[in-house]
Amino acid sequence: METEIVKKHFFIDISVMLGRSMRHIMRSMDTIITVTITPIAMMLLFVYVLGGAIETGTDSYVNYLLPGILLMAIASGISYTAFRLFTDVQKGIFERFQTMPISRSALLWGHVLTSLVSNAISVLVIILVALLMGFRSSAGVLPWLAVAGILALFTLSLTWVAAIAGLSAKTVDGASAFSYPLIFLPFISSAFVPTDSMPTAVRVFAENQPVTSIVETIRALLSSQPVGNDIWIALAWCVGIMLVAYLFAMKAYKKRV
């Protein structure tokens, strides 16, 4: 019975912390707007300016491009998770909450779930814009659910990486700077062009980094094509990154509290 009560309070504490973080975002919508504008601008640029000169072997470049744009948006969005965590650390919010009868990890989990929700909103907005640009998918409900699951897993894996930065950084710039390589990683993948067109060294890197397998999996699901081994490679990357980042994030969190 005591264990059930503890679990109940744990989830209640997390929901309170989630509500706190979401209220901060809703009061400052520029966070979501900023996260969505850059990927949308990139999508407009590549589809309407560069798309005609890029040979992908598909009839619709926006269909080819969208998975990579979604990953870029998530990579951009998790930088705000690191920023919000860093701000709470600097303001002493962690110490303040630790004096209250709440779960020790509830505040951290609140930030993680906020990242999941806010990035889901950004992804939804980008997909709606892509539909206006001509994006179409023949996928049914189950493939779309699979895509949502992969994107959620990708978000969680990067969010725990962001948690490490937010808890360990010495400056606000250091808290968010880690996301820049992640944002540009899709450029060295199959997100924008097929890897066959790349020089050998670049192609080897592009074909063996996590973004390519995730992009190829999402692209295959949305076009009702066989996903092959890409889905298992994508899941292995996401789960592996998430587990390692989680361990380091919790270690950094325990030092803080």
Coordinates of N, CA and C in Angstrom, one line a residue:
M1 N 0.8 -1.2 0.0 CA 0.0 0.0 0.0 C 0.9 1.3 0.0
E2 N 1.9 1.2 0.8 CA 2.8 2.4 0.9 C 3.5 2.7 -0.5
T3 N 3.9 1.6 -1.1 CA 4.5 1.7 -2.5 C 3.5 2.4 -3.5
E4 N 2.3 2.0 -3.4 CA 1.3 2.5 -4.3 C 1.1 4.0 -4.0
I5 N 1.1 4.4 -2.8 CA 0.9 5.8 -2.4 C 2.1 6.6 -2.9
V6 N 3.3 6.1 -2.7 CA 4.5 6.8 -3.2 C 4.4 7.0 -4.7
K7 N 4.0 5.9 -5.5 CA 3.9 6.0 -6.9 C 2.9 7.1 -7.3
K8 N 1.8 7.0 -6.6 CA 0.7 8.0 -6.9 C 1.2 9.4 -6.7
H9 N 1.9 9.7 -5.6 CA 2.4 11.0 -5.4 C 3.5 11.4 -6.4
F10 N 4.3 10.4 -6.8 CA 5.3 10.7 -7.8 C 4.7 11.2 -9.1
F11 N 3.6 10.5 -9.6 CA 3.0 11.0 -10.8 C 2.3 12.3 -10.7
I12 N 1.7 12.5 -9.5 CA 1.0 13.8 -9.2 C 2.1 14.9 -9.2
D13 N 3.2 14.7 -8.6 CA 4.3 15.7 -8.6 C 4.8 16.0 -10.0
I14 N 4.9 14.9 -10.8 CA 5.4 15.1 -12.2 C 4.4 16.0 -13.0
S15 N 3.1 15.7 -12.8 CA 2.0 16.4 -13.5 C 2.0 17.9 -13.1
V16 N 2.3 18.1 -11.8 CA 2.4 19.5 -11.4 C 3.6 20.2 -12.0
M17 N 4.7 19.6 -12.1 CA 5.9 20.1 -12.7 C 5.7 20.3 -14.2
L18 N 5.1 19.4 -14.8 CA 4.8 19.5 -16.2 C 3.9 20.7 -16.5
G19 N 2.8 20.9 -15.7 CA 2.0 22.0 -15.8 C 2.7 23.3 -15.6
R20 N 3.6 23.4 -14.6 CA 4.4 24.6 -14.4 C 5.2 24.9 -15.6
S21 N 5.9 24.0 -16.2 CA 6.8 24.2 -17.4 C 5.9 24.6 -18.6
M22 N 4.8 24.0 -18.8 CA 4.0 24.3 -20.0 C 3.4 25.7 -19.8
R23 N 3.0 26.1 -18.6 CA 2.5 27.5 -18.5 C 3.6 28.5 -18.8
H24 N 4.8 28.2 -18.5 CA 5.9 29.1 -18.9 C 6.0 29.2 -20.4
I25 N 5.8 28.1 -21.1 CA 5.9 28.1 -22.6 C 4.7 28.8 -23.2
M26 N 3.5 28.6 -22.7 CA 2.3 29.2 -23.2 C 2.3 30.7 -23.0
R27 N 3.0 31.2 -21.9 CA 3.1 32.6 -21.7 C 4.2 33.3 -22.6
S28 N 5.0 32.4 -23.2 CA 6.1 32.9 -24.0 C 6.1 32.0 -25.3
M29 N 5.1 32.2 -26.2 CA 4.9 31.4 -27.3 C 6.1 31.6 -28.4
D30 N 6.9 32.5 -28.1 CA 8.0 32.7 -29.1 C 9.0 31.5 -29.1
T31 N 8.9 30.7 -28.0 CA 9.8 29.5 -28.0 C 9.3 28.5 -29.1
I32 N 8.0 28.2 -29.1 CA 7.5 27.3 -30.2 C 7.6 27.9 -31.5
I33 N 7.3 29.2 -31.6 CA 7.4 29.9 -32.9 C 8.8 29.9 -33.5
T34 N 9.8 30.2 -32.6 CA 11.2 30.2 -33.1 C 11.6 28.8 -33.5
V35 N 11.2 27.8 -32.8 CA 11.6 26.4 -33.1 C 11.0 26.0 -34.5
T36 N 9.8 26.4 -34.8 CA 9.1 26.0 -36.0 C 9.5 26.9 -37.2
I37 N 9.8 28.1 -37.0 CA 10.0 29.0 -38.2 C 11.3 28.6 -39.0
T38 N 12.4 28.3 -38.3 CA 13.6 28.0 -39.0 C 13.4 26.7 -39.9
P39 N 12.9 25.6 -39.3 CA 12.7 24.4 -40.2 C 11.7 24.7 -41.3
I40 N 10.7 25.4 -41.1 CA 9.7 25.8 -42.1 C 10.4 26.6 -43.2
A41 N 11.2 27.6 -42.8 CA 12.0 28.4 -43.8 C 12.9 27.5 -44.6
M42 N 13.5 26.5 -43.9 CA 14.4 25.6 -44.6 C 13.6 24.8 -45.6
M43 N 12.5 24.3 -45.2 CA 11.6 23.5 -46.1 C 11.2 24.3 -47.3
L44 N 10.8 25.6 -47.1 CA 10.4 26.5 -48.2 C 11.6 26.7 -49.2
L45 N 12.8 26.9 -48.6 CA 13.9 27.2 -49.4 C 14.3 26.0 -50.3
F46 N 14.3 24.8 -49.7 CA 14.8 23.6 -50.4 C 13.7 23.2 -51.4
V47 N 12.4 23.3 -51.1 CA 11.4 22.9 -52.0 C 11.2 23.8 -53.2
Y48 N 11.1 25.1 -52.9 CA 10.8 26.1 -53.9 C 12.0 26.7 -54.6
V49 N 13.2 26.7 -54.0 CA 14.4 27.3 -54.6 C 15.4 26.2 -55.1
L50 N 15.7 25.3 -54.3 CA 16.7 24.3 -54.6 C 16.1 23.0 -55.1
G51 N 14.9 22.7 -54.8 CA 14.3 21.4 -55.1 C 14.4 21.0 -56.5
G52 N 14.2 21.9 -57.4 CA 14.2 21.6 -58.8 C 15.5 21.1 -59.3
A53 N 16.6 21.5 -58.6 CA 18.0 21.1 -59.0 C 18.5 19.9 -58.3
I54 N 17.7 19.3 -57.4 CA 18.1 18.1 -56.6 C 17.4 16.9 -57.2
E55 N 18.2 15.9 -57.5 CA 17.6 14.6 -58.0 C 17.5 13.6 -56.9
T56 N 16.3 13.2 -56.5 CA 16.1 12.3 -55.4 C 15.5 11.0 -55.9
G57 N 15.0 11.0 -57.2 CA 14.3 9.8 -57.6 C 12.9 9.7 -57.2
T58 N 12.3 10.8 -56.7 CA 10.9 10.8 -56.2 C 10.2 11.9 -57.0
D59 N 8.9 11.8 -57.0 CA 8.1 12.8 -57.7 C 7.9 14.1 -56.9
S60 N 7.9 13.9 -55.6 CA 7.6 15.1 -54.7 C 8.8 15.3 -53.8
Y61 N 9.5 16.4 -53.9 CA 10.6 16.6 -53.1 C 10.2 16.9 -51.6
V62 N 9.0 17.5 -51.4 CA 8.6 17.8 -50.1 C 8.4 16.5 -49.3
N63 N 7.9 15.5 -50.0 CA 7.7 14.2 -49.4 C 9.1 13.6 -48.9
Y64 N 10.1 13.8 -49.8 CA 11.4 13.3 -49.5 C 12.1 14.1 -48.3
L65 N 11.8 15.4 -48.3 CA 12.5 16.3 -47.4 C 11.9 16.3 -46.0
L66 N 10.6 16.1 -45.9 CA 9.9 16.3 -44.6 C 10.5 15.6 -43.4
P67 N 10.9 14.3 -43.5 CA 11.4 13.6 -42.3 C 12.7 14.3 -41.7
G68 N 13.6 14.7 -42.6 CA 14.8 15.4 -42.1 C 14.4 16.8 -41.5
I69 N 13.4 17.5 -42.0 CA 13.0 18.8 -41.4 C 12.4 18.5 -40.0
L70 N 11.7 17.5 -39.8 CA 11.1 17.2 -38.5 C 12.2 16.9 -37.5
L71 N 13.3 16.2 -37.9 CA 14.4 15.9 -37.0 C 15.1 17.2 -36.6
M72 N 15.3 18.1 -37.6 CA 15.9 19.4 -37.4 C 15.1 20.2 -36.4
A73 N 13.8 20.2 -36.5 CA 12.9 20.9 -35.6 C 13.1 20.4 -34.1
I74 N 13.1 19.1 -34.0 CA 13.3 18.5 -32.7 C 14.6 18.8 -32.1
A75 N 15.7 18.7 -32.9 CA 17.0 19.1 -32.4 C 17.1 20.5 -32.0
S76 N 16.4 21.4 -32.7 CA 16.3 22.8 -32.3 C 15.5 23.0 -31.0
G77 N 14.4 22.3 -30.9 CA 13.6 22.4 -29.7 C 14.2 22.0 -28.4
I78 N 15.0 21.0 -28.5 CA 15.6 20.5 -27.2 C 16.6 21.5 -26.6
S79 N 17.1 22.4 -27.4 CA 18.0 23.4 -26.8 C 17.3 24.3 -25.8
Y80 N 16.0 24.4 -26.0 CA 15.2 25.2 -25.0 C 15.0 24.4 -23.7
T81 N 15.0 23.1 -23.8 CA 15.0 22.3 -22.6 C 16.2 22.5 -21.7
A82 N 17.4 22.5 -22.4 CA 18.6 22.8 -21.7 C 18.6 24.2 -21.1
F83 N 18.1 25.2 -21.8 CA 18.0 26.6 -21.4 C 17.1 26.7 -20.1
R84 N 15.9 26.0 -20.2 CA 15.0 26.1 -19.0 C 15.6 25.4 -17.8
L85 N 16.3 24.3 -18.0 CA 17.0 23.6 -16.9 C 18.1 24.5 -16.3
F86 N 18.9 25.1 -17.2 CA 19.9 25.9 -16.7 C 19.4 27.1 -15.9
T87 N 18.3 27.7 -16.4 CA 17.7 28.8 -15.7 C 17.2 28.4 -14.3
D88 N 16.6 27.2 -14.2 CA 16.1 26.8 -12.9 C 17.3 26.5 -11.9
V89 N 18.4 26.0 -12.5 CA 19.6 25.8 -11.6 C 20.1 27.1 -11.1
Q90 N 20.2 28.1 -12.0 CA 20.8 29.4 -11.6 C 19.9 30.1 -10.6
K91 N 18.6 30.0 -10.7 CA 17.7 30.7 -9.8 C 17.5 30.0 -8.5
G92 N 18.1 28.8 -8.4 CA 17.9 28.1 -7.1 C 16.6 27.4 -7.0
I93 N 15.9 27.2 -8.1 CA 14.6 26.5 -8.1 C 14.7 25.1 -7.6
F94 N 15.8 24.4 -8.0 CA 15.9 23.0 -7.6 C 16.0 22.9 -6.1
E95 N 16.8 23.8 -5.5 CA 17.0 23.7 -4.0 C 15.7 24.1 -3.3
R96 N 15.0 25.0 -3.9 CA 13.7 25.5 -3.3 C 12.7 24.4 -3.3
F97 N 12.6 23.7 -4.4 CA 11.6 22.6 -4.5 C 12.0 21.4 -3.6
Q98 N 13.3 21.2 -3.4 CA 13.8 20.1 -2.6 C 13.4 20.3 -1.1
T99 N 13.1 21.5 -0.7 CA 12.6 21.7 0.7 C 11.2 21.4 0.8
M100 N 10.5 21.1 -0.3 CA 9.0 20.8 -0.2 C 8.9 19.2 -0.3
P101 N 7.7 18.8 0.2 CA 7.5 17.3 0.2 C 7.1 16.8 -1.2
I102 N 8.0 16.8 -2.1 CA 7.8 16.3 -3.5 C 8.9 15.4 -3.9
S103 N 8.6 14.6 -4.9 CA 9.6 13.6 -5.4 C 10.9 14.3 -5.8
R104 N 12.0 13.8 -5.5 CA 13.3 14.4 -5.9 C 13.5 14.6 -7.4
S105 N 13.0 13.7 -8.2 CA 13.2 13.7 -9.6 C 12.0 14.3 -10.4
A106 N 11.0 14.7 -9.7 CA 9.8 15.2 -10.4 C 10.1 16.5 -11.2
L107 N 10.9 17.4 -10.7 CA 11.2 18.6 -11.5 C 11.9 18.3 -12.8
L108 N 12.9 17.3 -12.7 CA 13.6 17.0 -13.9 C 12.6 16.3 -14.9
W109 N 11.8 15.4 -14.5 CA 10.9 14.7 -15.3 C 9.9 15.7 -15.9
G110 N 9.5 16.7 -15.2 CA 8.6 17.7 -15.7 C 9.2 18.4 -16.9
H111 N 10.5 18.7 -16.9 CA 11.2 19.3 -18.0 C 11.2 18.4 -19.2
V112 N 11.5 17.1 -18.9 CA 11.6 16.1 -20.0 C 10.2 16.0 -20.7
L113 N 9.2 15.9 -19.9 CA 7.8 15.7 -20.6 C 7.4 17.0 -21.3
T114 N 7.8 18.1 -20.7 CA 7.5 19.4 -21.4 C 8.2 19.4 -22.8
S115 N 9.4 18.9 -22.9 CA 10.1 18.9 -24.1 C 9.3 18.0 -25.1
L116 N 8.8 16.9 -24.6 CA 8.1 15.9 -25.5 C 6.8 16.6 -26.0
V117 N 6.1 17.3 -25.2 CA 4.8 18.0 -25.6 C 5.1 19.1 -26.5
S118 N 6.0 20.0 -26.2 CA 6.3 21.2 -27.0 C 6.8 20.8 -28.4
N119 N 7.7 19.8 -28.4 CA 8.2 19.4 -29.7 C 7.1 18.7 -30.5
A120 N 6.2 18.0 -29.9 CA 5.1 17.4 -30.6 C 4.2 18.5 -31.3
I121 N 4.1 19.6 -30.6 CA 3.3 20.7 -31.2 C 4.1 21.3 -32.4
S122 N 5.4 21.5 -32.3 CA 6.2 22.0 -33.4 C 6.1 21.0 -34.6
V123 N 6.2 19.7 -34.3 CA 6.1 18.7 -35.4 C 4.8 18.8 -36.1
L124 N 3.7 18.9 -35.3 CA 2.4 19.0 -35.9 C 2.2 20.2 -36.8
V125 N 2.7 21.4 -36.4 CA 2.7 22.6 -37.1 C 3.4 22.4 -38.5
I126 N 4.6 21.8 -38.4 CA 5.4 21.7 -39.6 C 4.7 20.7 -40.6
I127 N 4.1 19.7 -40.1 CA 3.4 18.7 -41.0 C 2.2 19.4 -41.7
L128 N 1.5 20.3 -40.9 CA 0.4 21.0 -41.5 C 0.9 22.0 -42.6
V129 N 2.0 22.6 -42.4 CA 2.6 23.5 -43.4 C 3.0 22.6 -44.6
A130 N 3.6 21.5 -44.4 CA 4.0 20.6 -45.5 C 2.8 20.1 -46.3
L131 N 1.7 19.9 -45.7 CA 0.5 19.6 -46.4 C 0.0 20.7 -47.3
L132 N 0.2 21.9 -46.9 CA -0.1 23.1 -47.7 C 0.8 23.2 -48.9
M133 N 2.0 22.7 -48.7 CA 3.1 22.7 -49.8 C 3.0 21.5 -50.7
G134 N 2.1 20.6 -50.5 CA 1.9 19.5 -51.4 C 2.3 18.1 -50.8
F135 N 2.6 18.1 -49.6 CA 3.0 16.8 -49.0 C 1.8 15.9 -48.9
R136 N 2.0 14.6 -49.4 CA 0.9 13.6 -49.3 C 1.5 12.3 -48.9
S137 N 0.7 11.6 -48.1 CA 1.2 10.3 -47.6 C 0.1 9.2 -47.9
S138 N 0.5 8.0 -48.3 CA -0.4 6.9 -48.5 C -0.4 6.0 -47.3
A139 N 0.2 6.4 -46.2 CA 0.3 5.6 -45.0 C -1.0 5.5 -44.3
G140 N -1.3 4.4 -43.7 CA -2.5 4.2 -42.9 C -2.2 4.6 -41.4
V141 N -3.1 4.3 -40.6 CA -3.1 4.7 -39.2 C -1.8 4.1 -38.5
L142 N -1.6 2.8 -38.6 CA -0.5 2.2 -37.9 C 0.9 2.7 -38.3
P143 N 1.2 2.9 -39.6 CA 2.4 3.6 -40.0 C 2.6 4.9 -39.4
W144 N 1.5 5.7 -39.4 CA 1.6 7.1 -38.8 C 1.9 7.0 -37.3
L145 N 1.3 6.0 -36.6 CA 1.6 5.8 -35.2 C 3.0 5.4 -35.0
A146 N 3.5 4.6 -35.9 CA 4.9 4.2 -35.8 C 5.8 5.4 -36.0
V147 N 5.5 6.3 -36.9 CA 6.3 7.5 -37.1 C 6.2 8.4 -35.9
A148 N 5.0 8.5 -35.3 CA 4.9 9.3 -34.0 C 5.8 8.7 -32.9
G149 N 5.8 7.3 -32.8 CA 6.6 6.7 -31.8 C 8.1 6.9 -32.0
I150 N 8.5 6.8 -33.2 CA 10.0 7.1 -33.5 C 10.3 8.5 -33.2
L151 N 9.5 9.4 -33.6 CA 9.8 10.9 -33.3 C 9.8 11.1 -31.8
A152 N 8.9 10.5 -31.1 CA 8.8 10.7 -29.6 C 10.1 10.1 -29.0
L153 N 10.5 8.9 -29.5 CA 11.7 8.3 -28.9 C 13.0 9.1 -29.3
F154 N 13.0 9.7 -30.5 CA 14.1 10.6 -30.9 C 14.1 11.8 -30.0
T155 N 12.9 12.4 -29.7 CA 12.8 13.5 -28.8 C 13.3 13.2 -27.4
L156 N 12.9 12.1 -26.9 CA 13.3 11.7 -25.5 C 14.8 11.5 -25.5
S157 N 15.4 10.9 -26.5 CA 16.9 10.6 -26.4 C 17.6 11.9 -26.4
L158 N 17.2 12.9 -27.3 CA 17.9 14.2 -27.3 C 17.6 15.0 -26.1
T159 N 16.4 14.9 -25.5 CA 16.1 15.6 -24.3 C 17.0 15.3 -23.2
W160 N 17.3 14.0 -23.0 CA 18.2 13.6 -21.9 C 19.6 14.1 -22.2
V161 N 20.0 14.2 -23.5 CA 21.3 14.9 -23.8 C 21.2 16.3 -23.4
A162 N 20.1 17.0 -23.7 CA 19.9 18.4 -23.3 C 19.9 18.6 -21.8
A163 N 19.4 17.6 -21.0 CA 19.4 17.7 -19.6 C 20.8 17.7 -19.0
I164 N 21.7 16.9 -19.6 CA 23.1 16.9 -19.2 C 23.7 18.3 -19.4
A165 N 23.4 18.9 -20.5 CA 24.0 20.3 -20.8 C 23.4 21.3 -19.9
G166 N 22.1 21.2 -19.7 CA 21.4 22.2 -18.8 C 21.8 22.1 -17.4
L167 N 22.1 20.9 -16.9 CA 22.5 20.7 -15.5 C 24.0 21.0 -15.3
S168 N 24.8 20.9 -16.3 CA 26.3 20.9 -16.2 C 26.9 22.2 -16.7
A169 N 26.2 23.0 -17.5 CA 26.8 24.2 -18.2 C 27.1 25.3 -17.1
K170 N 28.1 26.0 -17.5 CA 28.5 27.2 -16.6 C 27.8 28.5 -17.1
T171 N 27.5 28.5 -18.4 CA 26.9 29.7 -18.9 C 25.6 29.3 -19.7
V172 N 24.8 30.3 -20.0 CA 23.6 30.1 -20.7 C 23.9 29.7 -22.2
D173 N 25.0 30.3 -22.7 CA 25.4 29.9 -24.1 C 25.9 28.5 -24.1
G174 N 26.6 28.0 -23.1 CA 27.0 26.7 -23.0 C 25.9 25.7 -22.9
A175 N 24.8 26.1 -22.3 CA 23.7 25.2 -22.1 C 23.0 24.8 -23.4
S176 N 23.0 25.8 -24.4 CA 22.3 25.6 -25.6 C 23.2 25.3 -26.8
A177 N 24.5 25.6 -26.7 CA 25.4 25.4 -27.8 C 25.5 24.0 -28.3
F178 N 25.3 23.0 -27.4 CA 25.5 21.6 -27.8 C 24.5 21.2 -28.9
S179 N 23.4 21.9 -29.0 CA 22.4 21.6 -30.0 C 22.8 21.9 -31.5
Y180 N 23.7 22.8 -31.6 CA 24.1 23.3 -33.0 C 24.5 22.1 -33.9
P181 N 25.5 21.3 -33.4 CA 25.9 20.1 -34.3 C 24.7 19.2 -34.6
L182 N 23.8 19.0 -33.6 CA 22.6 18.2 -33.8 C 21.7 18.7 -34.9
I183 N 21.5 20.0 -34.9 CA 20.7 20.7 -35.9 C 21.2 20.5 -37.3
F184 N 22.5 20.6 -37.4 CA 23.1 20.5 -38.8 C 23.5 19.0 -39.2
L185 N 23.3 18.1 -38.3 CA 23.6 16.7 -38.6 C 22.8 16.1 -39.8
P186 N 21.5 16.5 -39.9 CA 20.7 16.1 -41.1 C 21.3 16.5 -42.4
F187 N 22.1 17.5 -42.5 CA 22.7 17.9 -43.7 C 23.8 16.9 -44.2
I188 N 24.3 16.1 -43.3 CA 25.3 15.1 -43.7 C 24.6 13.8 -43.5
S189 N 23.5 13.6 -44.2 CA 22.7 12.4 -44.1 C 21.9 12.3 -45.4
S190 N 21.0 11.4 -45.4 CA 20.1 11.3 -46.6 C 18.9 12.1 -46.5
A191 N 18.9 13.1 -45.5 CA 17.7 13.9 -45.3 C 17.3 14.8 -46.5
F192 N 18.4 15.3 -47.2 CA 18.2 16.3 -48.2 C 18.5 15.8 -49.6
V193 N 19.5 14.9 -49.7 CA 19.9 14.3 -50.9 C 20.3 12.9 -50.7
P194 N 20.2 12.0 -51.7 CA 20.6 10.6 -51.5 C 22.1 10.6 -51.2
T195 N 22.6 9.7 -50.4 CA 24.0 9.6 -50.0 C 24.9 9.1 -51.2
D196 N 24.3 8.6 -52.3 CA 25.1 8.1 -53.4 C 25.8 9.3 -54.1
S197 N 25.3 10.5 -54.0 CA 25.9 11.6 -54.6 C 27.1 12.2 -53.8
M198 N 27.4 11.7 -52.7 CA 28.4 12.3 -51.8 C 29.7 11.6 -52.0
P199 N 30.8 12.3 -51.7 CA 32.2 11.7 -51.8 C 32.3 10.6 -50.8
T200 N 33.2 9.6 -51.1 CA 33.2 8.4 -50.4 C 33.3 8.6 -48.8
A201 N 34.2 9.4 -48.4 CA 34.4 9.6 -46.9 C 33.1 10.2 -46.3
V202 N 32.5 11.1 -47.0 CA 31.3 11.8 -46.5 C 30.1 10.7 -46.5
R203 N 30.1 10.0 -47.6 CA 29.0 9.0 -47.7 C 29.1 7.9 -46.6
V204 N 30.3 7.5 -46.3 CA 30.4 6.5 -45.2 C 29.9 7.0 -43.9
F205 N 30.3 8.3 -43.6 CA 29.8 8.9 -42.4 C 28.2 9.0 -42.4
A206 N 27.7 9.5 -43.5 CA 26.3 9.8 -43.6 C 25.5 8.5 -43.5
E207 N 26.0 7.4 -44.1 CA 25.2 6.2 -44.0 C 25.3 5.5 -42.7
N208 N 26.2 5.9 -41.8 CA 26.4 5.2 -40.6 C 26.1 6.1 -39.4
Q209 N 25.5 7.2 -39.5 CA 25.1 8.1 -38.4 C 23.6 7.9 -38.2
P210 N 23.1 8.2 -37.0 CA 21.7 7.9 -36.6 C 20.7 8.6 -37.5
V211 N 20.9 9.8 -37.9 CA 19.9 10.5 -38.7 C 19.4 9.8 -39.9
T212 N 20.4 9.2 -40.6 CA 20.0 8.6 -41.9 C 19.1 7.4 -41.7
S213 N 19.3 6.6 -40.7 CA 18.4 5.4 -40.5 C 17.1 5.9 -40.0
I214 N 17.0 6.9 -39.2 CA 15.7 7.4 -38.7 C 14.9 8.0 -39.9
V215 N 15.6 8.8 -40.7 CA 15.0 9.5 -41.9 C 14.5 8.4 -42.8
E216 N 15.3 7.4 -43.1 CA 14.9 6.4 -44.1 C 13.7 5.6 -43.6
T217 N 13.7 5.4 -42.3 CA 12.5 4.6 -41.7 C 11.3 5.4 -41.8
I218 N 11.3 6.7 -41.4 CA 10.1 7.6 -41.5 C 9.6 7.7 -42.9
R219 N 10.6 7.9 -43.8 CA 10.3 8.1 -45.2 C 9.6 6.9 -45.8
A220 N 10.1 5.7 -45.4 CA 9.5 4.4 -45.9 C 8.1 4.2 -45.3
L221 N 7.9 4.6 -44.0 CA 6.6 4.4 -43.4 C 5.6 5.3 -44.0
L222 N 5.9 6.6 -44.3 CA 5.0 7.6 -44.8 C 4.6 7.2 -46.3
S223 N 5.5 6.5 -47.0 CA 5.2 6.2 -48.4 C 4.8 4.8 -48.6
S224 N 4.5 4.1 -47.4 CA 4.0 2.7 -47.5 C 5.0 1.8 -48.2
Q225 N 6.3 2.0 -47.9 CA 7.3 1.1 -48.5 C 7.9 0.3 -47.4
P226 N 8.5 -0.9 -47.7 CA 9.2 -1.7 -46.7 C 10.3 -0.9 -46.0
V227 N 10.3 -1.1 -44.7 CA 11.4 -0.3 -43.9 C 12.7 -1.1 -43.8
G228 N 12.6 -2.4 -44.0 CA 13.9 -3.2 -43.9 C 14.5 -3.1 -42.5
N229 N 15.9 -3.1 -42.6 CA 16.6 -3.1 -41.3 C 16.8 -1.7 -40.7
D230 N 16.4 -0.7 -41.5 CA 16.6 0.7 -41.0 C 15.8 1.0 -39.7
I231 N 14.6 0.4 -39.6 CA 13.9 0.7 -38.4 C 14.6 0.1 -37.1
W232 N 15.2 -1.1 -37.2 CA 15.9 -1.6 -36.1 C 17.2 -0.8 -35.8
I233 N 17.8 -0.4 -36.8 CA 19.0 0.5 -36.6 C 18.6 1.8 -35.9
A234 N 17.5 2.4 -36.4 CA 17.0 3.6 -35.9 C 16.6 3.5 -34.4
L235 N 15.9 2.4 -34.1 CA 15.5 2.2 -32.7 C 16.7 1.9 -31.8
A236 N 17.7 1.2 -32.3 CA 18.9 0.9 -31.5 C 19.6 2.2 -31.2
W237 N 19.8 3.1 -32.2 CA 20.4 4.4 -32.0 C 19.7 5.2 -30.9
C238 N 18.3 5.3 -31.1 CA 17.5 6.1 -30.2 C 17.6 5.6 -28.7
V239 N 17.4 4.3 -28.6 CA 17.4 3.7 -27.3 C 18.8 3.8 -26.6
G240 N 19.8 3.5 -27.4 CA 21.2 3.5 -26.9 C 21.5 4.9 -26.4
I241 N 21.2 5.9 -27.2 CA 21.5 7.3 -26.8 C 20.7 7.7 -25.6
M242 N 19.5 7.3 -25.6 CA 18.6 7.7 -24.5 C 19.1 7.1 -23.1
L243 N 19.5 5.8 -23.2 CA 19.9 5.1 -22.0 C 21.2 5.7 -21.4
V244 N 22.2 5.9 -22.3 CA 23.5 6.5 -21.9 C 23.3 7.9 -21.4
A245 N 22.5 8.8 -22.1 CA 22.3 10.1 -21.7 C 21.5 10.2 -20.4
Y246 N 20.5 9.3 -20.2 CA 19.8 9.2 -19.0 C 20.7 9.0 -17.8
L247 N 21.6 8.1 -17.9 CA 22.5 7.8 -16.8 C 23.3 9.0 -16.4
F248 N 23.9 9.6 -17.4 CA 24.7 10.8 -17.2 C 23.9 12.0 -16.7
A249 N 22.7 12.1 -17.2 CA 21.8 13.2 -16.7 C 21.4 13.0 -15.2
M250 N 21.1 11.8 -14.9 CA 20.7 11.6 -13.5 C 21.9 11.8 -12.5
K251 N 23.1 11.4 -13.0 CA 24.3 11.6 -12.2 C 24.5 13.1 -12.0
A252 N 24.3 13.9 -13.1 CA 24.5 15.4 -13.0 C 23.4 16.0 -12.1
Y253 N 22.2 15.4 -12.2 CA 21.1 15.9 -11.4 C 21.3 15.7 -9.9
K254 N 21.8 14.5 -9.6 CA 22.1 14.1 -8.2 C 23.1 15.1 -7.6
K255 N 24.1 15.5 -8.4 CA 25.1 16.4 -7.9 C 24.5 17.8 -7.6
R256 N 23.4 18.1 -8.3 CA 22.8 19.4 -8.2 C 21.9 19.4 -6.9
V257 N 21.3 18.3 -6.6 CA 20.3 18.2 -5.5 C 20.8 17.6 -4.3

